[in-house]
Coordinates of C-alpha atoms in Angstrom, one line a residue:
M1 CA 21.2 117.3 7.0
M2 CA 18.9 117.3 4.8
S3 CA 18.9 116.0 1.1
S4 CA 18.0 117.9 -1.7
P5 CA 14.4 118.3 -2.0
P6 CA 12.7 116.4 -4.4
A7 CA 11.2 117.2 -7.8
F8 CA 8.2 117.0 -7.1
G9 CA 8.9 119.9 -5.0
T10 CA 9.0 122.7 -7.9
I11 CA 6.0 121.2 -9.2
F12 CA 3.9 121.0 -6.3
I13 CA 5.1 124.9 -5.7
S14 CA 4.4 126.1 -9.2
T15 CA 0.4 124.4 -8.8
L16 CA 0.2 126.6 -5.3
L17 CA 1.6 129.8 -7.1
F18 CA -1.2 129.1 -10.1
L19 CA -4.2 128.2 -7.7
S20 CA -3.1 130.7 -5.5
R21 CA -4.0 133.4 -8.5
L22 CA -7.4 132.0 -8.8
L23 CA -8.0 133.0 -5.1
P24 CA -9.8 136.3 -4.5
E25 CA -8.6 139.5 -2.5
P26 CA -9.4 138.2 1.4
V27 CA -6.7 135.5 1.2
A28 CA -4.1 138.3 0.5
S29 CA -5.2 140.0 3.8
A30 CA -4.6 136.8 5.5
T31 CA -1.3 136.5 4.7
A32 CA -1.0 140.1 5.9
G33 CA -2.4 138.9 9.3
S34 CA 0.5 135.4 9.1
V35 CA -2.6 133.1 8.9
C36 CA -0.4 130.4 6.6
D37 CA -1.9 126.9 5.4
D38 CA 0.1 124.8 8.1
S39 CA 1.4 121.5 6.4
G40 CA 2.2 120.2 9.9
E41 CA 5.8 118.0 10.8
S42 CA 8.1 117.1 7.7
S43 CA 7.4 112.5 7.6
S44 CA 10.4 112.2 6.9
A45 CA 13.2 111.3 9.2
P46 CA 14.7 114.1 11.9
V47 CA 18.2 115.4 10.0
S48 CA 20.7 114.4 12.2
V49 CA 24.0 115.9 13.0
L50 CA 27.1 115.3 15.0
E51 CA 27.9 117.8 17.6
G52 CA 31.0 120.0 16.7
E53 CA 30.3 119.1 12.5
S54 CA 29.0 121.7 10.3
G55 CA 24.6 120.9 9.5
W56 CA 22.1 122.3 7.7
I57 CA 18.5 121.4 7.5
S58 CA 16.3 122.5 4.2
C59 CA 12.8 123.1 3.8
P60 CA 10.8 121.1 1.6
L61 CA 8.5 123.4 -0.2
F62 CA 11.6 125.6 -1.1
S63 CA 13.8 123.8 -4.6
H64 CA 15.1 127.0 -6.2
P65 CA 14.9 130.7 -5.5
S66 CA 12.3 132.3 -7.4
P67 CA 11.0 135.7 -7.9
G68 CA 8.9 136.6 -5.6
L69 CA 9.2 133.4 -3.4
S70 CA 10.5 134.0 0.0
V71 CA 11.7 131.8 3.0
D72 CA 11.9 132.4 7.0
W73 CA 12.7 130.2 9.7
Y74 CA 11.2 130.4 12.9
Q75 CA 11.4 128.0 16.3
P76 CA 8.2 127.3 17.8
K77 CA 8.5 127.9 21.6
E78 CA 5.9 127.6 25.0
G79 CA 2.1 127.6 23.7
D80 CA 2.7 126.7 19.6
E81 CA 4.5 130.2 20.0
E82 CA 7.0 130.6 16.8
Q83 CA 9.7 133.1 17.4
P84 CA 12.2 134.5 14.6
I85 CA 15.5 132.7 14.8
T86 CA 18.3 134.7 16.3
Y87 CA 21.0 134.6 13.6
S88 CA 24.9 134.9 14.2
S89 CA 28.2 133.8 12.7
R90 CA 27.5 130.1 14.4
V91 CA 24.1 130.0 13.1
S92 CA 22.6 131.8 9.7
R93 CA 20.9 130.6 6.5
D94 CA 21.0 131.1 2.4
S95 CA 18.7 131.5 0.2
Q96 CA 17.4 127.4 1.0
H97 CA 19.2 126.1 4.4
L98 CA 18.9 127.3 7.7
W99 CA 22.8 126.8 9.1
F100 CA 24.7 125.1 11.9
Q101 CA 28.3 125.8 11.9
P102 CA 29.4 124.5 13.6
S103 CA 26.0 122.3 15.5
V104 CA 25.6 121.7 19.5
L105 CA 23.4 119.8 21.7
T106 CA 21.1 122.6 22.3
D107 CA 20.1 122.9 18.5
S108 CA 18.2 120.3 18.5
G109 CA 14.6 120.2 18.1
P110 CA 11.7 121.6 15.9
Y111 CA 12.1 124.4 13.2
V112 CA 9.7 126.2 11.0
C113 CA 10.2 127.2 7.2
L114 CA 7.9 129.8 5.8
V115 CA 7.6 130.4 2.2
R116 CA 5.7 133.4 0.9
N117 CA 4.7 135.5 -1.7
S118 CA 2.8 138.3 -1.9
S119 CA -0.7 136.9 -1.8
S120 CA 0.3 133.3 0.1
C121 CA 2.2 131.7 2.7
W122 CA 2.6 128.2 3.2
K123 CA 4.8 126.6 6.1
W124 CA 6.2 123.6 7.2
S125 CA 8.1 121.9 10.3
V126 CA 11.9 120.1 9.8
R127 CA 12.8 118.6 13.2
L128 CA 17.2 118.4 13.6
Q129 CA 18.5 115.8 16.1
V130 CA 22.0 116.8 16.7
L131 CA 24.1 113.7 18.5
P132 CA 27.0 113.9 21.0
Q133 CA 30.5 112.7 19.9
P134 CA 32.0 110.0 21.5
A135 CA 34.2 110.1 24.4
T136 CA 37.0 110.7 22.0
P137 CA 36.7 112.4 19.1
A138 CA 38.6 110.9 16.5
A139 CA 37.6 107.3 17.7
C140 CA 36.9 104.8 16.0
H141 CA 35.0 101.9 16.9
H142 CA 34.4 98.2 14.9
N143 CA 36.5 99.8 12.1
R144 CA 34.2 102.9 11.4
L145 CA 34.4 106.6 12.0
P146 CA 31.7 108.5 14.4
V147 CA 29.0 109.6 11.5
A148 CA 25.6 111.0 12.1
Q149 CA 23.8 109.6 8.7
A150 CA 23.1 106.6 6.7
A151 CA 25.9 105.0 4.2
S152 CA 25.5 106.1 0.4
P153 CA 25.5 103.0 -1.8
V154 CA 27.7 102.8 -4.5
V155 CA 28.3 99.6 -6.7
V156 CA 31.5 99.2 -8.8
P157 CA 31.6 95.9 -11.1
L158 CA 34.3 93.2 -10.5
H159 CA 37.4 94.2 -12.5
M160 CA 36.2 97.4 -13.3
G161 CA 36.4 101.4 -12.2
G162 CA 34.4 103.7 -10.2
V163 CA 34.7 107.0 -8.8
L164 CA 33.7 107.6 -5.0
Q165 CA 32.5 111.3 -4.2
C166 CA 31.7 112.7 -1.0
P167 CA 27.9 113.3 -0.6
H168 CA 27.5 116.8 0.2
L169 CA 30.6 118.3 -1.2
E170 CA 28.6 120.9 -3.1
Q171 CA 26.9 122.5 -0.4
A172 CA 30.2 123.0 1.6
A173 CA 32.1 124.3 -1.3
G174 CA 28.6 126.9 -1.3
V175 CA 29.4 128.2 1.9
S176 CA 32.9 128.2 2.2
E177 CA 35.5 130.9 1.7
A178 CA 38.0 128.4 0.1
P179 CA 37.7 125.3 -1.9
P180 CA 37.2 122.6 0.6
S181 CA 39.5 119.5 1.3
V182 CA 38.5 115.9 1.7
T183 CA 40.2 113.0 3.7
W184 CA 39.7 110.1 2.9
Y185 CA 39.3 106.9 5.0
H186 CA 38.5 102.8 4.3
G187 CA 37.5 102.3 7.7
C188 CA 39.7 104.1 10.1
R189 CA 43.2 104.0 8.2
P190 CA 43.2 107.2 6.4
Y191 CA 44.8 107.8 2.6
P192 CA 47.2 106.5 1.3
F193 CA 46.0 102.8 1.4
W194 CA 47.9 100.0 1.2
R195 CA 46.2 99.3 -2.2
D196 CA 47.6 100.8 -5.4
D197 CA 44.4 100.2 -7.4
I198 CA 43.3 103.1 -5.1
Q199 CA 44.1 106.4 -5.9
P200 CA 42.7 110.0 -5.6
K201 CA 41.3 112.0 -8.0
G202 CA 40.9 115.6 -8.4
G203 CA 41.8 116.5 -4.5
V204 CA 38.3 115.4 -3.1
A205 CA 37.1 112.2 -5.0
L206 CA 38.7 108.6 -5.0
E207 CA 39.1 106.7 -7.4
I208 CA 39.1 102.7 -7.4
L209 CA 40.5 101.7 -10.5
T210 CA 40.2 98.0 -10.9
M211 CA 37.8 96.6 -8.3
W212 CA 38.1 93.6 -6.2
P213 CA 35.9 91.6 -3.7
P214 CA 38.5 93.4 -0.7
Y215 CA 37.7 96.5 -2.3
G216 CA 34.4 96.8 -0.5
G217 CA 33.0 98.1 2.5
L218 CA 32.4 101.3 4.5
Y219 CA 34.6 104.7 3.3
F220 CA 34.3 107.6 5.4
C221 CA 35.0 111.3 4.0
R222 CA 35.5 114.5 6.0
V223 CA 35.2 117.4 4.3
H224 CA 37.0 120.3 5.4
Y225 CA 36.5 123.9 4.6
Q226 CA 36.5 127.8 6.1
R227 CA 33.8 130.3 7.0
G228 CA 35.0 133.6 9.0
G229 CA 38.5 132.5 9.5
R230 CA 37.2 129.4 11.2
P231 CA 37.9 125.7 10.1
L232 CA 34.8 124.0 9.9
S233 CA 34.0 120.0 8.7
F234 CA 31.6 117.1 8.8
T235 CA 31.2 113.6 7.8
R236 CA 30.3 111.0 5.6
S237 CA 30.1 107.8 4.7
V238 CA 29.9 105.7 1.6
N239 CA 29.1 102.1 1.4
V240 CA 31.3 100.2 -1.5
T241 CA 29.4 97.2 -3.0
A242 CA 30.8 95.0 -5.6
V243 CA 28.4 93.4 -8.2
S244 CA 29.0 90.8 -10.8
P245 CA 31.0 92.4 -14.3
T246 CA 29.3 94.3 -17.3
S247 CA 31.3 91.8 -19.3
L248 CA 29.2 88.8 -18.0
P249 CA 25.6 88.3 -19.6
K250 CA 22.7 90.1 -17.9
E251 CA 19.7 88.9 -19.4
P252 CA 17.1 86.9 -16.9
S253 CA 17.2 83.4 -17.0
I254 CA 14.6 80.4 -15.5
L255 CA 16.6 78.2 -13.2
H256 CA 15.4 74.8 -15.1
P257 CA 16.9 72.4 -17.4
P258 CA 16.8 74.2 -20.6
G259 CA 14.3 73.6 -23.7
R260 CA 12.4 71.6 -21.0
D261 CA 8.6 72.4 -19.9
L262 CA 8.4 72.9 -16.3
L263 CA 6.8 69.3 -15.1
F264 CA 4.9 69.3 -11.8
H265 CA 2.3 66.8 -10.6
V266 CA -0.8 68.1 -9.4
R267 CA -3.7 66.2 -7.1
L268 CA -7.4 67.3 -7.8
H269 CA -9.3 69.0 -4.9
S270 CA -6.1 69.9 -3.3
E271 CA -3.4 72.8 -2.9
V272 CA -1.3 72.9 -5.6
K273 CA 2.0 75.0 -5.8
L274 CA 3.2 76.1 -8.9
T275 CA 7.2 76.7 -8.3
C276 CA 9.5 78.7 -10.8
K277 CA 13.1 79.9 -10.1
G278 CA 14.8 83.0 -11.8
L279 CA 18.2 84.3 -11.7
F280 CA 18.8 87.8 -12.4
P281 CA 22.4 89.2 -12.6
F282 CA 22.7 92.8 -11.6
L283 CA 21.6 95.4 -13.3
D284 CA 21.2 99.2 -12.0
S285 CA 17.3 98.7 -13.3
P286 CA 13.8 97.2 -12.7
S287 CA 13.5 93.3 -13.3
A288 CA 10.7 91.1 -12.4
I289 CA 9.4 87.6 -12.3
W290 CA 5.7 86.4 -12.8
W291 CA 2.9 83.6 -13.8
T292 CA 0.8 83.9 -16.0
V293 CA -2.7 82.2 -16.5
D294 CA -3.9 81.6 -19.7
G295 CA -1.6 84.5 -21.0
T296 CA -3.4 87.2 -18.1
K297 CA -1.2 87.7 -14.7
V298 CA -2.1 86.5 -11.7
E299 CA -2.9 89.8 -9.6
E300 CA -5.4 90.4 -13.2
L301 CA -7.7 87.4 -12.8
T302 CA -11.0 87.6 -10.8
D303 CA -10.6 83.7 -9.2
T304 CA -9.4 84.1 -5.9
R305 CA -8.5 80.3 -6.0
Y306 CA -5.3 81.7 -7.2
A307 CA -2.2 83.3 -5.5
E308 CA 1.1 84.2 -5.9
T309 CA 4.6 84.6 -3.3
R310 CA 8.3 85.4 -4.2
S311 CA 11.7 85.5 -2.5
T312 CA 14.6 86.6 -3.2
V313 CA 18.1 85.4 -2.1
T314 CA 20.9 87.9 -3.2
S315 CA 24.4 86.6 -3.9
P316 CA 27.7 88.1 -2.6
Y317 CA 27.8 90.2 -6.1
Q318 CA 24.2 91.2 -6.2
D319 CA 22.9 89.1 -8.6
K320 CA 19.4 87.8 -7.4
T321 CA 17.2 84.2 -7.4
V322 CA 14.2 85.0 -7.3
E323 CA 11.5 82.1 -7.0
C324 CA 7.7 82.9 -7.6
V325 CA 5.4 80.6 -6.3
L326 CA 1.8 80.2 -7.9
L327 CA -0.6 78.7 -5.5
I328 CA -3.8 77.1 -6.4
Q329 CA -6.7 76.4 -3.9
Q330 CA -8.9 73.6 -4.7
F331 CA -7.4 72.0 -7.6
Q332 CA -9.9 71.1 -10.5
A333 CA -10.0 69.0 -13.9
Q334 CA -10.7 72.0 -15.6
D335 CA -7.6 73.7 -14.6
L336 CA -5.6 70.8 -16.4
E337 CA -6.6 72.4 -19.3
R338 CA -5.3 75.8 -18.6
T339 CA -2.5 77.6 -19.6
F340 CA 0.2 78.1 -16.9
N341 CA 3.3 80.2 -17.9
C342 CA 6.1 81.5 -16.0
C343 CA 7.9 85.0 -17.3
V344 CA 11.3 86.5 -16.2
A345 CA 12.1 89.9 -17.8
N346 CA 14.7 93.0 -17.2
H347 CA 15.5 95.6 -20.0
R348 CA 17.9 93.7 -21.2
G349 CA 15.8 90.4 -21.9
F350 CA 12.8 88.4 -21.7
E351 CA 12.1 84.3 -20.9
S352 CA 8.9 82.5 -20.4
R353 CA 8.8 78.6 -19.9
R354 CA 5.0 76.9 -20.1
A355 CA 4.5 74.2 -16.9
K356 CA 3.3 70.9 -17.8
L357 CA 0.7 69.4 -15.2
L358 CA 0.5 65.6 -14.6
E359 CA -2.3 64.4 -12.4
E360 CA -1.2 62.1 -10.0
A361 CA -3.0 58.7 -9.0
R362 CA -5.6 58.9 -6.4
V363 CA -4.4 57.1 -3.3
P364 CA -6.5 55.4 -1.1
A365 CA -4.3 56.6 2.0
V366 CA -7.9 55.2 4.1
E367 CA -7.9 52.2 2.6
L368 CA -5.0 50.8 2.3
G369 CA -3.5 52.3 5.8
C370 CA -6.7 49.9 7.1
G371 CA -5.8 47.0 5.2
L372 CA -2.0 47.5 6.5
G373 CA -3.3 47.4 9.9
A374 CA -5.4 45.0 9.6
V375 CA -2.2 42.8 8.1
L376 CA -0.3 43.8 11.0
L377 CA -2.7 43.0 13.8
L378 CA -2.9 39.4 12.2
V379 CA 0.2 38.8 12.4
L380 CA 0.6 40.0 15.4
L381 CA -2.3 37.9 16.5
L382 CA -0.8 34.3 14.8
F383 CA 3.0 35.3 16.6
L384 CA 0.9 35.5 19.2
L385 CA -1.4 32.6 18.9
S386 CA 2.3 30.7 18.0
R387 CA 4.3 32.1 20.9
V388 CA 1.8 30.2 23.4
Y389 CA 0.6 27.0 21.2
W390 CA 3.6 26.4 19.5
L391 CA 3.3 22.6 20.7
E392 CA -0.1 22.1 19.5
L393 CA 0.9 23.8 16.5
L394 CA 3.7 21.2 15.8
L395 CA 1.8 18.9 16.7
I396 CA -1.2 19.6 14.4
Y397 CA 1.8 20.2 11.7
R398 CA 3.3 16.5 12.3
T399 CA -0.3 14.6 12.3
W400 CA -0.7 15.7 8.8
F401 CA 2.8 16.2 7.4
G402 CA 5.1 14.3 9.7
A403 CA 7.4 11.1 8.2
D404 CA 6.0 7.7 8.2
E405 CA 8.0 5.7 10.2
Y406 CA 5.8 2.5 10.6
G407 CA 6.5 1.9 6.8
S408 CA 10.1 2.9 6.8
D409 CA 10.9 0.1 9.7
A410 CA 8.2 -2.3 8.8
G411 CA 9.3 -5.6 10.3
E412 CA 12.2 -4.4 11.9
K413 CA 10.6 -2.2 14.9
D414 CA 8.0 -4.5 17.2
Y415 CA 8.1 -1.5 19.8
D416 CA 7.2 2.6 19.8
V417 CA 8.9 3.0 23.2
Y418 CA 11.1 1.2 25.4
I419 CA 11.8 2.6 29.0
S420 CA 14.8 2.7 31.1
Y421 CA 14.8 3.7 34.4
S422 CA 16.5 2.7 37.5
R423 CA 15.0 -0.5 39.8
N424 CA 13.5 1.5 42.5
S425 CA 10.0 0.9 43.9
E426 CA 9.4 4.5 43.6
E427 CA 10.3 4.8 39.9
E428 CA 9.4 1.5 39.2
D429 CA 5.8 2.7 40.6
F430 CA 5.9 5.9 38.4
V431 CA 7.1 4.2 35.2
L432 CA 4.1 1.4 35.3
S433 CA 1.0 3.4 36.6
T434 CA 2.1 6.6 34.8
L435 CA 4.3 6.3 31.7
R436 CA 3.0 3.0 31.0
R437 CA -0.7 3.8 31.1
G438 CA -0.8 7.0 29.4
L439 CA 1.5 5.7 26.8
E440 CA -0.3 1.9 26.4
T441 CA -3.4 2.8 27.1
E442 CA -4.5 6.6 26.5
L443 CA -1.8 7.1 23.8
G444 CA -2.1 3.5 22.3
Y445 CA 1.5 2.9 21.8
S446 CA 3.7 -0.3 22.1
V447 CA 5.5 0.4 24.7
C448 CA 8.4 -2.7 26.2
I449 CA 9.3 -3.1 29.8
F450 CA 12.0 -5.3 30.3
D451 CA 10.9 -6.6 33.4
R452 CA 7.1 -7.0 32.2
D453 CA 7.6 -8.5 28.9
S454 CA 11.6 -10.7 29.1
L455 CA 10.9 -14.0 29.4
P456 CA 12.4 -16.3 32.0
G457 CA 15.5 -18.3 31.8
G458 CA 17.3 -16.2 29.0
T459 CA 20.3 -13.8 28.9
I460 CA 19.6 -10.4 30.4
T461 CA 22.2 -8.7 27.9
D462 CA 21.2 -10.0 24.9
E463 CA 17.8 -9.7 25.7
T464 CA 17.8 -6.1 27.1
L465 CA 20.3 -5.3 23.5
A466 CA 17.3 -7.1 21.6
F467 CA 14.7 -4.8 23.2
V468 CA 16.1 -1.8 22.5
A469 CA 17.2 -3.0 19.3
R470 CA 13.5 -3.4 18.4
S471 CA 12.3 -0.2 19.6
R472 CA 11.7 2.9 17.6
R473 CA 12.3 5.4 21.0
L474 CA 14.5 4.4 24.0
L475 CA 12.7 6.7 26.7
V476 CA 15.3 7.3 29.9
V477 CA 13.7 8.2 33.0
L478 CA 16.6 10.6 35.3
S479 CA 16.8 10.5 38.4
P480 CA 19.9 10.4 41.1
G481 CA 20.3 6.5 41.0
Y482 CA 20.1 6.3 37.4
A483 CA 23.0 4.8 35.2
S484 CA 25.4 3.3 38.2
Q485 CA 28.0 1.4 37.2
G486 CA 27.1 -2.6 36.3
T487 CA 23.5 -1.9 36.7
Q488 CA 21.3 -2.9 33.7
A489 CA 20.2 0.9 33.0
L490 CA 23.8 1.8 32.3
L491 CA 23.4 -1.2 29.6
E492 CA 20.4 0.4 28.3
L493 CA 21.8 3.6 27.8
K494 CA 24.8 2.3 26.1
A495 CA 23.0 0.5 23.9
G496 CA 20.5 3.5 23.3
I497 CA 23.4 6.3 22.4
D498 CA 24.6 3.4 20.2
G499 CA 21.7 3.0 18.2
V500 CA 21.6 7.0 18.0
L501 CA 24.8 6.6 16.1
G502 CA 23.7 4.2 13.9
G503 CA 20.5 6.2 13.2
H504 CA 17.8 3.5 13.9
L505 CA 16.9 4.6 17.3
R506 CA 16.1 8.3 18.9
V507 CA 17.0 8.5 22.4
I508 CA 14.2 10.6 25.3
L509 CA 15.4 11.9 28.3
V510 CA 12.9 12.5 30.9
Q511 CA 14.4 13.9 34.3
Y512 CA 11.6 12.1 37.3
K513 CA 14.0 13.5 40.1
P514 CA 16.9 16.6 40.0
V515 CA 20.3 14.6 39.3
R516 CA 23.8 16.5 39.8
R517 CA 25.7 17.2 37.5
Q518 CA 29.0 16.1 38.8
D519 CA 26.7 12.2 39.6
W520 CA 26.3 11.8 35.6
V521 CA 28.2 9.0 33.9
R522 CA 30.1 9.9 31.0
E523 CA 27.4 8.7 28.4
L524 CA 24.7 10.2 30.2
R525 CA 26.5 13.5 29.6
T526 CA 27.3 12.5 26.0
A527 CA 23.2 12.1 25.2
R528 CA 23.1 15.2 27.1
V529 CA 24.9 17.6 24.9
A530 CA 22.7 16.2 21.7
L531 CA 19.2 15.6 23.4
A532 CA 16.7 17.6 24.4
L533 CA 15.8 17.3 28.4
L534 CA 12.0 17.3 29.6
C535 CA 11.4 17.6 33.0
W536 CA 8.3 15.8 35.7
R537 CA 6.9 18.2 38.0
G538 CA 4.4 16.3 39.5
D539 CA 0.8 16.5 39.7
E540 CA 1.3 19.4 37.2
S541 CA 2.4 17.2 34.9
R542 CA -0.3 14.4 35.0
D543 CA -2.6 15.8 33.0
L544 CA -2.4 14.1 29.5
A545 CA -3.2 18.1 28.1
S546 CA -0.5 19.2 30.0
R547 CA 2.9 21.0 28.5
F548 CA 4.7 17.5 29.6
W549 CA 3.2 15.3 27.2
K550 CA 2.7 17.4 24.6
R551 CA 6.4 17.6 24.2
L552 CA 6.6 13.8 25.0
R553 CA 4.1 13.6 22.3
V554 CA 6.4 15.3 20.1
E555 CA 9.0 13.4 20.4
L556 CA 7.3 10.2 19.9
P557 CA 6.7 8.4 16.2
V558 CA 3.3 9.8 14.5
Q559 CA 0.5 7.1 15.2
R560 CA -1.2 5.2 12.2
E561 CA -4.5 6.6 13.7
E562 CA -3.7 10.4 13.7
R563 CA -3.1 9.6 9.8
G564 CA -6.0 7.6 9.0
G565 CA -8.6 10.1 10.6
G566 CA -7.5 10.1 13.8
G567 CA -8.1 14.3 14.1
G568 CA -10.7 13.9 16.7
K569 CA -8.4 11.9 19.0
L570 CA -5.4 14.4 18.1
L571 CA -8.1 17.4 19.4
R572 CA -9.1 15.6 22.6
L573 CA -5.9 15.0 23.6
L574 CA -4.2 18.0 23.4
G575 CA -7.8 19.9 25.0
P576 CA -7.3 22.9 26.9
C577 CA -4.0 24.8 28.2

């Protein structure tokens, strides 16, 4: 159904009538020959009508009857031929509308209205769309009655009242033989509703005495009237929205701590965004938010570096929060001297807030990133070097910062190392030709080997204990035959453990050959728990630069030569890995 013509229709018609008086007489003859000014089809959406309900279309060029001005209706046919409408009790017209009472599906299509006077003629095309009824005429889907046209919006303030009028009731009253009646529905439920705050008014309207949020939503009204003794009807809908009460303040405000400037940190030669949020309580009137630069609105600036964007968020009660962002491309130093203000306004009030800009210190991102990367790379290299060369680094540290045992035990210790081993030919050859040569000849340590350094005729037990006590380290060469009961090796091991407990001796375990755990004596198990074990790996360990000799040197006393300038010897001994 077409709504009432806009107000500009009357002005447009009056203008055309005035111009028609200025035209020469040949125009009148053209009119007599049915030549009219064709305005084409209406740009508005087709008029929708529900099948079986009353509907009508209105001519866009005709608002109110005027003397000498008439309207005729035609229906285009094939070949652009226009044929007059065949009027009947179902299809009729009045001074403004073409009625279909009721409408049928075949009524769909374009219709042409001709408005003319004695000298001029205009025509306009209007399209009618008849929608089929649901399978069940009284069907209600998703809490909605079938309706052809969009709902009319109505707002009612919370805790206040409002009246709902059924749209287009006056059109039905103009053609009805008796006063029309209206049936109201909320969703699919007809009046009377379950709420006492909603009551009929005047027989055709619906009054909400006190608005509450649940009262919002779609209301449907069905208009019933009679014409030619036949009952007719059409259905319309009203969308009711609860809005914030009128008793609340309606002045707009800027969402920012009151009494303060809008603070922004900006960076030169980059894109800057100044964001301002405004709160607009519901009012049925326009509202606006904008930025000004030195008192001038952004759209009035000639500098294309400035632009605005807006986004709106609406609350359930139609209060709006609008975000206005001022975009400044390639922010310059002179922009810091300009005045930026955010403004909000409606017909109730106005508020403005100034933006305070603070320049951010430039962060040397590239330099900082390169420096941090170099530091991380250096740390990684140092970590890898420490994992690979930890023994070398430990030896260098001991050389310069290790404790001076030679000064603390001066006069008490005659030997650096006492070697304890199982007395058999294989191990004796290993001790004399390998360990002794490496420790004495190459590294310069003083070594005590009982079978070599003891004097004949002495007591073995006393001399063994004396040698162990006069040594700084006890080097135990482990093999399957070591520390058997009653052997001298067991005596040396017990003396070494007693020295460790006394705090004046350290024991070093060197595994010459693998030894099964069950073959270890109790003293050896005790020593193994507290001491590190160095493994001899044959030819792989013979070189003094091997891992075995480096670990052994870590366990030995720091030599005097190393402290007094033996760094060259140290580097030579470390050698390549």
